[in-house]
Amino acid sequence: MWQLISNEKFIRVKEIYLQCLLMGLVLRAINFVSLLPSKYDGAVFTVLAAAGSIILFIDLIKNLLNRKFPYDKMLVFFVLVIILSTVMNRRYGMIPNLKLVVWSAIYYFLAYQFGKDFYKNASFFKKISLTLICSWFLLVISSLVMFFLNFGYEKFYSPRDRIRIGFLESRLFGVFGDPNYAATASVVIIILSVYYFIQSDNKLSKLFLSSNIFLQYLYIVLSGSRTAEVIAYVSIAITISLLIFNLKRFESWSFLYKLVLSVISIVLTVFIVHVFIDLTKFFFTELLELLKSRISDNNLARNSQANSSLIRKDVAESNDVSNLRFSIWRSALEIFSTSWIYGVSPKNLIPYAREYLPNGFIAQNGFIAHNSYINVLVSTGVLGAVSFFGFCFKNLFQIVKNINWLKLKIDDFNFPYFLVVLSYAVFGLFNSEFVLEHTLGSLVFWLFLGRLMGRVKND
């Protein structure tokens, strides 16, 4: 029976599924979706989860019949640890964790494996990238319109849960549920836009991509996301270093001279970009005053919260540079010490904390870990951490070792894909993303990492 499903058709089914999943996750990133009854979102992703599970099951059977097991064994063990942790902490709830197991399997064994097996499928990956670029272009434009109208809307579902749309709290949320996630995606879109700008010979395409780069930059600035700025600085630093080591002009220079030039260039460039960001904020702060008076004169719907500045009060008026993250991480590590072998399970951190450490910061405030790596450690214990971090270090070593960083080609996807993966990895230092999460960033991370590893292992 399984032989009736041809490989070509099955590959096409995987492509269509991943494209549909991408669009579903893009739509979920829009905050307006939260205003719809949750049953609609639940129904869509239940269908996507079921379809992904069926595809994975067929893929597993086909591989076993051919006496193959291509899936990464460390990731397989990691998923088994998630299941173990879910069972051992079942009294706090199993359904959310079991859903996460399904999505983790889809990301690790379908998305990552597809990228790895079909890394030469340039057409598919171009469709994925252009879908991201065009989607974020439209969403960012919509968000900027809200800024210029000084439009803001806020609705509380509970004392802690709320939806924010538009320009609020001196930050541009726009149409996105979380400006940090959206701004990080904007950094990724800039990386991809630059890559396709260099590749393209079409003037209209270049005009669109250059406009998109500028708009994404504006959103990063107006979102007030310090995390996105850090990611941008890291990307700039790596790009400048590799440019200096790749340019023929410096070919005769010694390694030490190139290194010194790289450091000086990075410091100067990051400083210039930082100053440019501050100037942009100053310009738009002045513009806000003008917009407020114009909107008031025309009797347009105004923001209920006075937004005349881009200075975030939660940052400017706080002595905590981490914005509570140090307290959250310290509390998370205390929780880890109470269940260090298999963890507390990914979706049960807060109820577990309230039972065992009721006076802890997480139990008192209901925060999640806000760090992907600490979240892995706390949720899955030493067993999960060893398998997942082992996978990460193994892949990082192979990428650094096997890609010729000193002879990069303009039309090669290695470097931009590496920057995209690195962007989400750095984002994971400050927020929960790409692992034990079901987000757009998770899908992009695993697809792009898979393609990188396919190139590394086969070429």
PDB file of C-alpha atoms in Angstrom, residues 33-307:
ATOM      1  CA  VAL A  33      -6.922  37.121  15.162  1.00  0.00           C
ATOM      2  CA  SER A  34      -7.148  37.212  18.964  1.00  0.00           C
ATOM      3  CA  LEU A  35     -10.441  39.081  18.641  1.00  0.00           C
ATOM      4  CA  LEU A  36     -11.993  36.105  16.852  1.00  0.00           C
ATOM      5  CA  PRO A  37     -13.458  33.201  18.849  1.00  0.00           C
ATOM      6  CA  SER A  38     -10.619  30.839  19.805  1.00  0.00           C
ATOM      7  CA  LYS A  39     -12.508  27.899  18.292  1.00  0.00           C
ATOM      8  CA  TYR A  40     -11.644  29.107  14.771  1.00  0.00           C
ATOM      9  CA  ASP A  41      -7.909  29.313  15.446  1.00  0.00           C
ATOM     10  CA  GLY A  42      -8.092  25.990  17.285  1.00  0.00           C
ATOM     11  CA  ALA A  43      -9.909  24.319  14.393  1.00  0.00           C
ATOM     12  CA  VAL A  44      -7.375  25.518  11.799  1.00  0.00           C
ATOM     13  CA  PHE A  45      -4.357  24.341  13.767  1.00  0.00           C
ATOM     14  CA  THR A  46      -6.033  21.089  14.771  1.00  0.00           C
ATOM     15  CA  VAL A  47      -6.401  20.312  11.060  1.00  0.00           C
ATOM     16  CA  LEU A  48      -2.781  21.350  10.420  1.00  0.00           C
ATOM     17  CA  ALA A  49      -1.549  19.233  13.346  1.00  0.00           C
ATOM     18  CA  ALA A  50      -3.552  16.218  12.162  1.00  0.00           C
ATOM     19  CA  ALA A  51      -2.316  16.625   8.579  1.00  0.00           C
ATOM     20  CA  GLY A  52       1.285  16.969   9.759  1.00  0.00           C
ATOM     21  CA  SER A  53       0.949  13.876  11.957  1.00  0.00           C
ATOM     22  CA  ILE A  54      -0.400  11.811   9.052  1.00  0.00           C
ATOM     23  CA  ILE A  55       2.421  12.975   6.778  1.00  0.00           C
ATOM     24  CA  LEU A  56       4.974  12.136   9.475  1.00  0.00           C
ATOM     25  CA  PHE A  57       3.460   8.688  10.027  1.00  0.00           C
ATOM     26  CA  ILE A  58       3.550   7.886   6.302  1.00  0.00           C
ATOM     27  CA  ASP A  59       7.111   9.198   6.088  1.00  0.00           C
ATOM     28  CA  LEU A  60       8.180   7.004   9.019  1.00  0.00           C
ATOM     29  CA  ILE A  61       6.593   3.870   7.519  1.00  0.00           C
ATOM     30  CA  LYS A  62       8.132   4.516   4.087  1.00  0.00           C
ATOM     31  CA  ASN A  63      11.562   4.989   5.648  1.00  0.00           C
ATOM     32  CA  LEU A  64      11.264   1.865   7.819  1.00  0.00           C
ATOM     33  CA  LEU A  65      10.184  -0.214   4.810  1.00  0.00           C
ATOM     34  CA  ASN A  66      13.313   1.021   3.052  1.00  0.00           C
ATOM     35  CA  ARG A  67      15.324   0.230   6.199  1.00  0.00           C
ATOM     36  CA  LYS A  68      16.129   3.873   6.791  1.00  0.00           C
ATOM     37  CA  PHE A  69      15.889   6.084   9.857  1.00  0.00           C
ATOM     38  CA  PRO A  70      17.007   9.563   8.734  1.00  0.00           C
ATOM     39  CA  TYR A  71      15.752  11.482  11.768  1.00  0.00           C
ATOM     40  CA  ASP A  72      18.292  12.998  14.138  1.00  0.00           C
ATOM     41  CA  LYS A  73      18.639  10.637  17.106  1.00  0.00           C
ATOM     42  CA  MET A  74      19.316  13.443  19.577  1.00  0.00           C
ATOM     43  CA  LEU A  75      16.057  15.129  18.590  1.00  0.00           C
ATOM     44  CA  VAL A  76      14.225  11.804  18.859  1.00  0.00           C
ATOM     45  CA  PHE A  77      15.572  11.384  22.388  1.00  0.00           C
ATOM     46  CA  PHE A  78      14.631  14.987  23.190  1.00  0.00           C
ATOM     47  CA  VAL A  79      11.004  14.372  22.152  1.00  0.00           C
ATOM     48  CA  LEU A  80      10.945  11.194  24.259  1.00  0.00           C
ATOM     49  CA  VAL A  81      12.138  13.232  27.254  1.00  0.00           C
ATOM     50  CA  ILE A  82       9.317  15.750  26.666  1.00  0.00           C
ATOM     51  CA  ILE A  83       6.859  12.834  26.735  1.00  0.00           C
ATOM     52  CA  LEU A  84       8.475  11.454  29.913  1.00  0.00           C
ATOM     53  CA  SER A  85       8.313  14.859  31.600  1.00  0.00           C
ATOM     54  CA  THR A  86       4.670  15.234  30.535  1.00  0.00           C
ATOM     55  CA  VAL A  87       3.736  11.865  32.047  1.00  0.00           C
ATOM     56  CA  MET A  88       5.659  12.459  35.274  1.00  0.00           C
ATOM     57  CA  ASN A  89       3.972  15.857  35.734  1.00  0.00           C
ATOM     58  CA  ARG A  90       0.557  14.765  34.465  1.00  0.00           C
ATOM     59  CA  ARG A  91      -1.335  16.032  37.507  1.00  0.00           C
ATOM     60  CA  TYR A  92      -0.741  19.606  36.322  1.00  0.00           C
ATOM     61  CA  GLY A  93      -2.240  18.887  32.898  1.00  0.00           C
ATOM     62  CA  MET A  94      -1.284  16.778  29.888  1.00  0.00           C
ATOM     63  CA  ILE A  95      -3.218  18.095  26.878  1.00  0.00           C
ATOM     64  CA  PRO A  96      -1.138  21.271  26.230  1.00  0.00           C
ATOM     65  CA  ASN A  97       2.079  19.258  26.540  1.00  0.00           C
ATOM     66  CA  LEU A  98       0.836  16.512  24.221  1.00  0.00           C
ATOM     67  CA  LYS A  99      -0.080  19.155  21.647  1.00  0.00           C
ATOM     68  CA  LEU A 100       3.444  20.532  21.977  1.00  0.00           C
ATOM     69  CA  VAL A 101       4.873  17.029  21.428  1.00  0.00           C
ATOM     70  CA  VAL A 102       2.979  16.834  18.123  1.00  0.00           C
ATOM     71  CA  TRP A 103       4.206  20.237  16.971  1.00  0.00           C
ATOM     72  CA  SER A 104       7.760  19.511  18.109  1.00  0.00           C
ATOM     73  CA  ALA A 105       7.742  16.317  16.037  1.00  0.00           C
ATOM     74  CA  ILE A 106       6.449  18.271  13.022  1.00  0.00           C
ATOM     75  CA  TYR A 107       9.205  20.884  13.349  1.00  0.00           C
ATOM     76  CA  TYR A 108      12.052  18.417  14.048  1.00  0.00           C
ATOM     77  CA  PHE A 109      11.148  15.478  11.811  1.00  0.00           C
ATOM     78  CA  LEU A 110       9.172  17.145   9.024  1.00  0.00           C
ATOM     79  CA  ALA A 111      10.355  20.758   8.623  1.00  0.00           C
ATOM     80  CA  TYR A 112      13.993  20.244   9.668  1.00  0.00           C
ATOM     81  CA  GLN A 113      14.265  16.901   7.879  1.00  0.00           C
ATOM     82  CA  PHE A 114      12.692  18.282   4.692  1.00  0.00           C
ATOM     83  CA  GLY A 115      15.169  21.160   4.632  1.00  0.00           C
ATOM     84  CA  LYS A 116      18.004  18.716   5.180  1.00  0.00           C
ATOM     85  CA  ASP A 117      16.890  16.192   2.541  1.00  0.00           C
ATOM     86  CA  PHE A 118      15.860  18.709  -0.127  1.00  0.00           C
ATOM     87  CA  TYR A 119      18.290  21.553   0.446  1.00  0.00           C
ATOM     88  CA  LYS A 120      18.815  21.811  -3.317  1.00  0.00           C
ATOM     89  CA  ASN A 121      15.133  22.621  -3.858  1.00  0.00           C
ATOM     90  CA  ALA A 122      15.813  26.322  -4.462  1.00  0.00           C
ATOM     91  CA  SER A 123      12.319  26.938  -5.842  1.00  0.00           C
ATOM     92  CA  PHE A 124      10.602  25.822  -2.626  1.00  0.00           C
ATOM     93  CA  PHE A 125      12.856  27.842  -0.340  1.00  0.00           C
ATOM     94  CA  LYS A 126      12.477  30.906  -2.547  1.00  0.00           C
ATOM     95  CA  LYS A 127       8.684  30.605  -2.229  1.00  0.00           C
ATOM     96  CA  ILE A 128       9.014  30.361   1.544  1.00  0.00           C
ATOM     97  CA  SER A 129      11.307  33.400   1.700  1.00  0.00           C
ATOM     98  CA  LEU A 130       9.197  35.531  -0.646  1.00  0.00           C
ATOM     99  CA  THR A 131       6.034  34.610   1.258  1.00  0.00           C
ATOM    100  CA  LEU A 132       7.709  35.866   4.431  1.00  0.00           C
ATOM    101  CA  ILE A 133       9.023  39.012   2.742  1.00  0.00           C
ATOM    102  CA  CYS A 134       5.696  39.958   1.123  1.00  0.00           C
ATOM    103  CA  SER A 135       3.617  39.103   4.199  1.00  0.00           C
ATOM    104  CA  TRP A 136       5.773  41.169   6.540  1.00  0.00           C
ATOM    105  CA  PHE A 137       5.845  44.009   4.005  1.00  0.00           C
ATOM    106  CA  LEU A 138       2.033  44.262   4.110  1.00  0.00           C
ATOM    107  CA  LEU A 139       1.811  43.794   7.879  1.00  0.00           C
ATOM    108  CA  VAL A 140       4.469  46.415   8.596  1.00  0.00           C
ATOM    109  CA  ILE A 141       2.796  48.925   6.255  1.00  0.00           C
ATOM    110  CA  SER A 142      -0.489  48.354   8.110  1.00  0.00           C
ATOM    111  CA  SER A 143       1.317  48.889  11.420  1.00  0.00           C
ATOM    112  CA  LEU A 144       2.967  52.110  10.235  1.00  0.00           C
ATOM    113  CA  VAL A 145      -0.425  53.473   9.157  1.00  0.00           C
ATOM    114  CA  MET A 146      -1.592  52.961  12.758  1.00  0.00           C
ATOM    115  CA  PHE A 147       1.424  54.917  13.980  1.00  0.00           C
ATOM    116  CA  PHE A 148       0.721  57.864  11.681  1.00  0.00           C
ATOM    117  CA  LEU A 149      -2.917  57.858  12.810  1.00  0.00           C
ATOM    118  CA  ASN A 150      -1.771  57.544  16.442  1.00  0.00           C
ATOM    119  CA  PHE A 151      -4.275  54.722  16.714  1.00  0.00           C
ATOM    120  CA  GLY A 152      -4.248  52.447  19.742  1.00  0.00           C
ATOM    121  CA  TYR A 153      -6.645  49.833  21.049  1.00  0.00           C
ATOM    122  CA  GLU A 154      -6.367  47.747  24.200  1.00  0.00           C
ATOM    123  CA  LYS A 155      -8.641  45.041  25.577  1.00  0.00           C
ATOM    124  CA  PHE A 156      -8.121  43.114  28.817  1.00  0.00           C
ATOM    125  CA  TYR A 157      -9.262  39.498  29.075  1.00  0.00           C
ATOM    126  CA  SER A 158      -7.977  39.182  32.644  1.00  0.00           C
ATOM    127  CA  PRO A 159      -5.755  41.244  34.969  1.00  0.00           C
ATOM    128  CA  ARG A 160      -2.715  39.903  33.052  1.00  0.00           C
ATOM    129  CA  ASP A 161      -4.006  38.891  29.610  1.00  0.00           C
ATOM    130  CA  ARG A 162      -4.780  41.555  27.045  1.00  0.00           C
ATOM    131  CA  ILE A 163      -4.593  42.424  23.376  1.00  0.00           C
ATOM    132  CA  ARG A 164      -2.847  45.585  22.193  1.00  0.00           C
ATOM    133  CA  ILE A 165      -3.251  46.964  18.687  1.00  0.00           C
ATOM    134  CA  GLY A 166      -1.568  49.993  17.150  1.00  0.00           C
ATOM    135  CA  PHE A 167       0.622  52.510  18.977  1.00  0.00           C
ATOM    136  CA  LEU A 168       0.536  52.065  22.757  1.00  0.00           C
ATOM    137  CA  GLU A 169       2.901  52.627  25.684  1.00  0.00           C
ATOM    138  CA  SER A 170       5.318  54.478  23.371  1.00  0.00           C
ATOM    139  CA  ARG A 171       5.722  51.292  21.307  1.00  0.00           C
ATOM    140  CA  LEU A 172       4.346  50.345  17.919  1.00  0.00           C
ATOM    141  CA  PHE A 173       2.562  47.036  18.335  1.00  0.00           C
ATOM    142  CA  GLY A 174       0.777  47.593  15.046  1.00  0.00           C
ATOM    143  CA  VAL A 175      -1.000  44.483  13.826  1.00  0.00           C
ATOM    144  CA  PHE A 176       1.362  42.192  15.734  1.00  0.00           C
ATOM    145  CA  GLY A 177       0.672  40.437  19.004  1.00  0.00           C
ATOM    146  CA  ASP A 178       4.191  41.004  20.347  1.00  0.00           C
ATOM    147  CA  PRO A 179       6.533  43.752  19.050  1.00  0.00           C
ATOM    148  CA  ASN A 180       9.653  41.832  20.128  1.00  0.00           C
ATOM    149  CA  TYR A 181       8.735  38.807  18.012  1.00  0.00           C
ATOM    150  CA  ALA A 182       7.631  41.029  15.128  1.00  0.00           C
ATOM    151  CA  ALA A 183      10.764  43.195  15.210  1.00  0.00           C
ATOM    152  CA  THR A 184      12.989  40.105  15.278  1.00  0.00           C
ATOM    153  CA  ALA A 185      11.122  38.825  12.235  1.00  0.00           C
ATOM    154  CA  SER A 186      11.771  42.235  10.633  1.00  0.00           C
ATOM    155  CA  VAL A 187      15.522  41.708  11.130  1.00  0.00           C
ATOM    156  CA  VAL A 188      15.150  38.320   9.414  1.00  0.00           C
ATOM    157  CA  ILE A 189      13.172  39.940   6.570  1.00  0.00           C
ATOM    158  CA  ILE A 190      15.939  42.525   6.105  1.00  0.00           C
ATOM    159  CA  ILE A 191      18.530  39.729   5.844  1.00  0.00           C
ATOM    160  CA  LEU A 192      16.461  37.884   3.227  1.00  0.00           C
ATOM    161  CA  SER A 193      15.651  41.108   1.350  1.00  0.00           C
ATOM    162  CA  VAL A 194      19.342  42.019   1.100  1.00  0.00           C
ATOM    163  CA  TYR A 195      20.103  38.494  -0.156  1.00  0.00           C
ATOM    164  CA  TYR A 196      17.488  38.659  -2.922  1.00  0.00           C
ATOM    165  CA  PHE A 197      18.368  42.290  -3.720  1.00  0.00           C
ATOM    166  CA  ILE A 198      21.941  41.211  -4.481  1.00  0.00           C
ATOM    167  CA  GLN A 199      20.708  38.305  -6.579  1.00  0.00           C
ATOM    168  CA  SER A 200      18.054  40.173  -8.554  1.00  0.00           C
ATOM    169  CA  ASP A 201      18.607  41.906 -11.897  1.00  0.00           C
ATOM    170  CA  ASN A 202      15.056  43.253 -12.080  1.00  0.00           C
ATOM    171  CA  LYS A 203      14.753  46.968 -11.267  1.00  0.00           C
ATOM    172  CA  LEU A 204      11.208  46.663  -9.898  1.00  0.00           C
ATOM    173  CA  SER A 205      12.275  43.802  -7.634  1.00  0.00           C
ATOM    174  CA  LYS A 206      15.215  45.828  -6.373  1.00  0.00           C
ATOM    175  CA  LEU A 207      12.933  48.813  -5.740  1.00  0.00           C
ATOM    176  CA  PHE A 208      10.477  46.663  -3.790  1.00  0.00           C
ATOM    177  CA  LEU A 209      13.201  44.972  -1.738  1.00  0.00           C
ATOM    178  CA  SER A 210      15.001  48.231  -0.923  1.00  0.00           C
ATOM    179  CA  SER A 211      11.677  49.809   0.116  1.00  0.00           C
ATOM    180  CA  ASN A 212      10.956  46.769   2.249  1.00  0.00           C
ATOM    181  CA  ILE A 213      14.329  47.027   3.986  1.00  0.00           C
ATOM    182  CA  PHE A 214      13.593  50.648   4.886  1.00  0.00           C
ATOM    183  CA  LEU A 215      10.084  49.864   6.164  1.00  0.00           C
ATOM    184  CA  GLN A 216      11.328  46.946   8.280  1.00  0.00           C
ATOM    185  CA  TYR A 217      13.981  49.240   9.746  1.00  0.00           C
ATOM    186  CA  LEU A 218      11.289  51.763  10.686  1.00  0.00           C
ATOM    187  CA  TYR A 219       9.237  49.094  12.415  1.00  0.00           C
ATOM    188  CA  ILE A 220      12.259  47.882  14.410  1.00  0.00           C
ATOM    189  CA  VAL A 221      12.884  51.445  15.619  1.00  0.00           C
ATOM    190  CA  LEU A 222       9.234  52.253  16.399  1.00  0.00           C
ATOM    191  CA  SER A 223       8.612  48.901  18.094  1.00  0.00           C
ATOM    192  CA  GLY A 224      11.095  49.826  20.813  1.00  0.00           C
ATOM    193  CA  SER A 225      12.497  46.294  20.766  1.00  0.00           C
ATOM    194  CA  ARG A 226      15.959  46.312  22.324  1.00  0.00           C
ATOM    195  CA  THR A 227      16.246  42.596  21.565  1.00  0.00           C
ATOM    196  CA  ALA A 228      15.826  43.204  17.829  1.00  0.00           C
ATOM    197  CA  GLU A 229      18.477  45.929  17.971  1.00  0.00           C
ATOM    198  CA  VAL A 230      20.929  43.536  19.651  1.00  0.00           C
ATOM    199  CA  ILE A 231      20.226  40.908  16.975  1.00  0.00           C
ATOM    200  CA  ALA A 232      20.800  43.517  14.268  1.00  0.00           C
ATOM    201  CA  TYR A 233      24.137  44.527  15.833  1.00  0.00           C
ATOM    202  CA  VAL A 234      25.261  40.885  15.999  1.00  0.00           C
ATOM    203  CA  SER A 235      24.319  40.364  12.335  1.00  0.00           C
ATOM    204  CA  ILE A 236      26.162  43.538  11.327  1.00  0.00           C
ATOM    205  CA  ALA A 237      29.274  42.497  13.262  1.00  0.00           C
ATOM    206  CA  ILE A 238      29.442  39.058  11.628  1.00  0.00           C
ATOM    207  CA  THR A 239      28.743  40.483   8.160  1.00  0.00           C
ATOM    208  CA  ILE A 240      31.500  43.090   8.422  1.00  0.00           C
ATOM    209  CA  SER A 241      34.013  40.521   9.684  1.00  0.00           C
ATOM    210  CA  LEU A 242      33.328  38.120   6.835  1.00  0.00           C
ATOM    211  CA  LEU A 243      33.372  40.934   4.258  1.00  0.00           C
ATOM    212  CA  ILE A 244      36.836  42.016   5.369  1.00  0.00           C
ATOM    213  CA  PHE A 245      38.132  38.437   5.365  1.00  0.00           C
ATOM    214  CA  ASN A 246      36.590  37.774   1.914  1.00  0.00           C
ATOM    215  CA  LEU A 247      37.452  40.970   0.015  1.00  0.00           C
ATOM    216  CA  LYS A 248      40.397  40.636  -2.361  1.00  0.00           C
ATOM    217  CA  ARG A 249      41.569  44.100  -1.357  1.00  0.00           C
ATOM    218  CA  PHE A 250      42.692  42.671   1.996  1.00  0.00           C
ATOM    219  CA  GLU A 251      43.848  39.324   0.648  1.00  0.00           C
ATOM    220  CA  SER A 252      47.538  40.051   1.253  1.00  0.00           C
ATOM    221  CA  TRP A 253      46.942  41.275   4.803  1.00  0.00           C
ATOM    222  CA  SER A 254      47.866  39.075   7.738  1.00  0.00           C
ATOM    223  CA  PHE A 255      45.166  37.519   9.912  1.00  0.00           C
ATOM    224  CA  LEU A 256      46.003  39.888  12.787  1.00  0.00           C
ATOM    225  CA  TYR A 257      45.640  43.007  10.608  1.00  0.00           C
ATOM    226  CA  LYS A 258      42.306  41.750   9.275  1.00  0.00           C
ATOM    227  CA  LEU A 259      41.118  41.031  12.797  1.00  0.00           C
ATOM    228  CA  VAL A 260      42.063  44.519  14.033  1.00  0.00           C
ATOM    229  CA  LEU A 261      40.386  46.118  11.009  1.00  0.00           C
ATOM    230  CA  SER A 262      37.277  44.009  11.635  1.00  0.00           C
ATOM    231  CA  VAL A 263      37.026  45.088  15.275  1.00  0.00           C
ATOM    232  CA  ILE A 264      37.489  48.772  14.411  1.00  0.00           C
ATOM    233  CA  SER A 265      34.972  48.555  11.555  1.00  0.00           C
ATOM    234  CA  ILE A 266      32.413  46.760  13.727  1.00  0.00           C
ATOM    235  CA  VAL A 267      32.678  49.327  16.537  1.00  0.00           C
ATOM    236  CA  LEU A 268      32.350  52.251  14.116  1.00  0.00           C
ATOM    237  CA  THR A 269      29.473  50.717  12.158  1.00  0.00           C
ATOM    238  CA  VAL A 270      27.493  49.698  15.237  1.00  0.00           C
ATOM    239  CA  PHE A 271      28.037  53.181  16.691  1.00  0.00           C
ATOM    240  CA  ILE A 272      26.833  54.834  13.470  1.00  0.00           C
ATOM    241  CA  VAL A 273      23.776  52.567  13.283  1.00  0.00           C
ATOM    242  CA  HIS A 274      22.979  53.247  16.945  1.00  0.00           C
ATOM    243  CA  VAL A 275      23.216  57.011  16.374  1.00  0.00           C
ATOM    244  CA  PHE A 276      21.054  56.682  13.269  1.00  0.00           C
ATOM    245  CA  ILE A 277      18.420  54.785  15.283  1.00  0.00           C
ATOM    246  CA  ASP A 278      18.436  57.531  17.935  1.00  0.00           C
ATOM    247  CA  LEU A 279      18.067  60.211  15.240  1.00  0.00           C
ATOM    248  CA  THR A 280      15.167  58.289  13.715  1.00  0.00           C
ATOM    249  CA  LYS A 281      13.477  58.107  17.128  1.00  0.00           C
ATOM    250  CA  PHE A 282      14.021  61.849  17.608  1.00  0.00           C
ATOM    251  CA  PHE A 283      12.515  62.618  14.193  1.00  0.00           C
ATOM    252  CA  PHE A 284       9.440  60.482  14.830  1.00  0.00           C
ATOM    253  CA  THR A 285       9.004  61.917  18.333  1.00  0.00           C
ATOM    254  CA  GLU A 286       8.814  65.377  16.781  1.00  0.00           C
ATOM    255  CA  LEU A 287       6.479  64.008  14.141  1.00  0.00           C
ATOM    256  CA  LEU A 288       4.188  62.620  16.850  1.00  0.00           C
ATOM    257  CA  GLU A 289       3.457  66.105  18.190  1.00  0.00           C
ATOM    258  CA  LEU A 290       2.516  67.283  14.713  1.00  0.00           C
ATOM    259  CA  LEU A 291       0.362  64.222  14.086  1.00  0.00           C
ATOM    260  CA  LYS A 292      -1.456  64.637  17.411  1.00  0.00           C
ATOM    261  CA  SER A 293      -2.438  68.216  16.611  1.00  0.00           C
ATOM    262  CA  ARG A 294      -3.505  67.345  13.060  1.00  0.00           C
ATOM    263  CA  ILE A 295      -5.584  64.383  14.226  1.00  0.00           C
ATOM    264  CA  SER A 296      -7.166  66.507  16.955  1.00  0.00           C
ATOM    265  CA  ASP A 297      -8.036  69.278  14.482  1.00  0.00           C
ATOM    266  CA  ASN A 298      -9.680  66.788  12.120  1.00  0.00           C
ATOM    267  CA  ASN A 299     -11.608  65.065  14.934  1.00  0.00           C
ATOM    268  CA  LEU A 300     -10.243  61.658  13.985  1.00  0.00           C
ATOM    269  CA  ALA A 301     -10.289  58.726  16.412  1.00  0.00           C
ATOM    270  CA  ARG A 302      -7.449  59.334  18.824  1.00  0.00           C
ATOM    271  CA  ASN A 303      -5.368  57.077  20.970  1.00  0.00           C
ATOM    272  CA  SER A 304      -6.724  56.955  24.503  1.00  0.00           C
ATOM    273  CA  GLN A 305      -3.150  56.803  25.813  1.00  0.00           C
ATOM    274  CA  ALA A 306      -1.108  59.955  25.250  1.00  0.00           C
ATOM    275  CA  ASN A 307       1.741  58.923  22.972  1.00  0.00           C
TER     276      ASN A 307
END
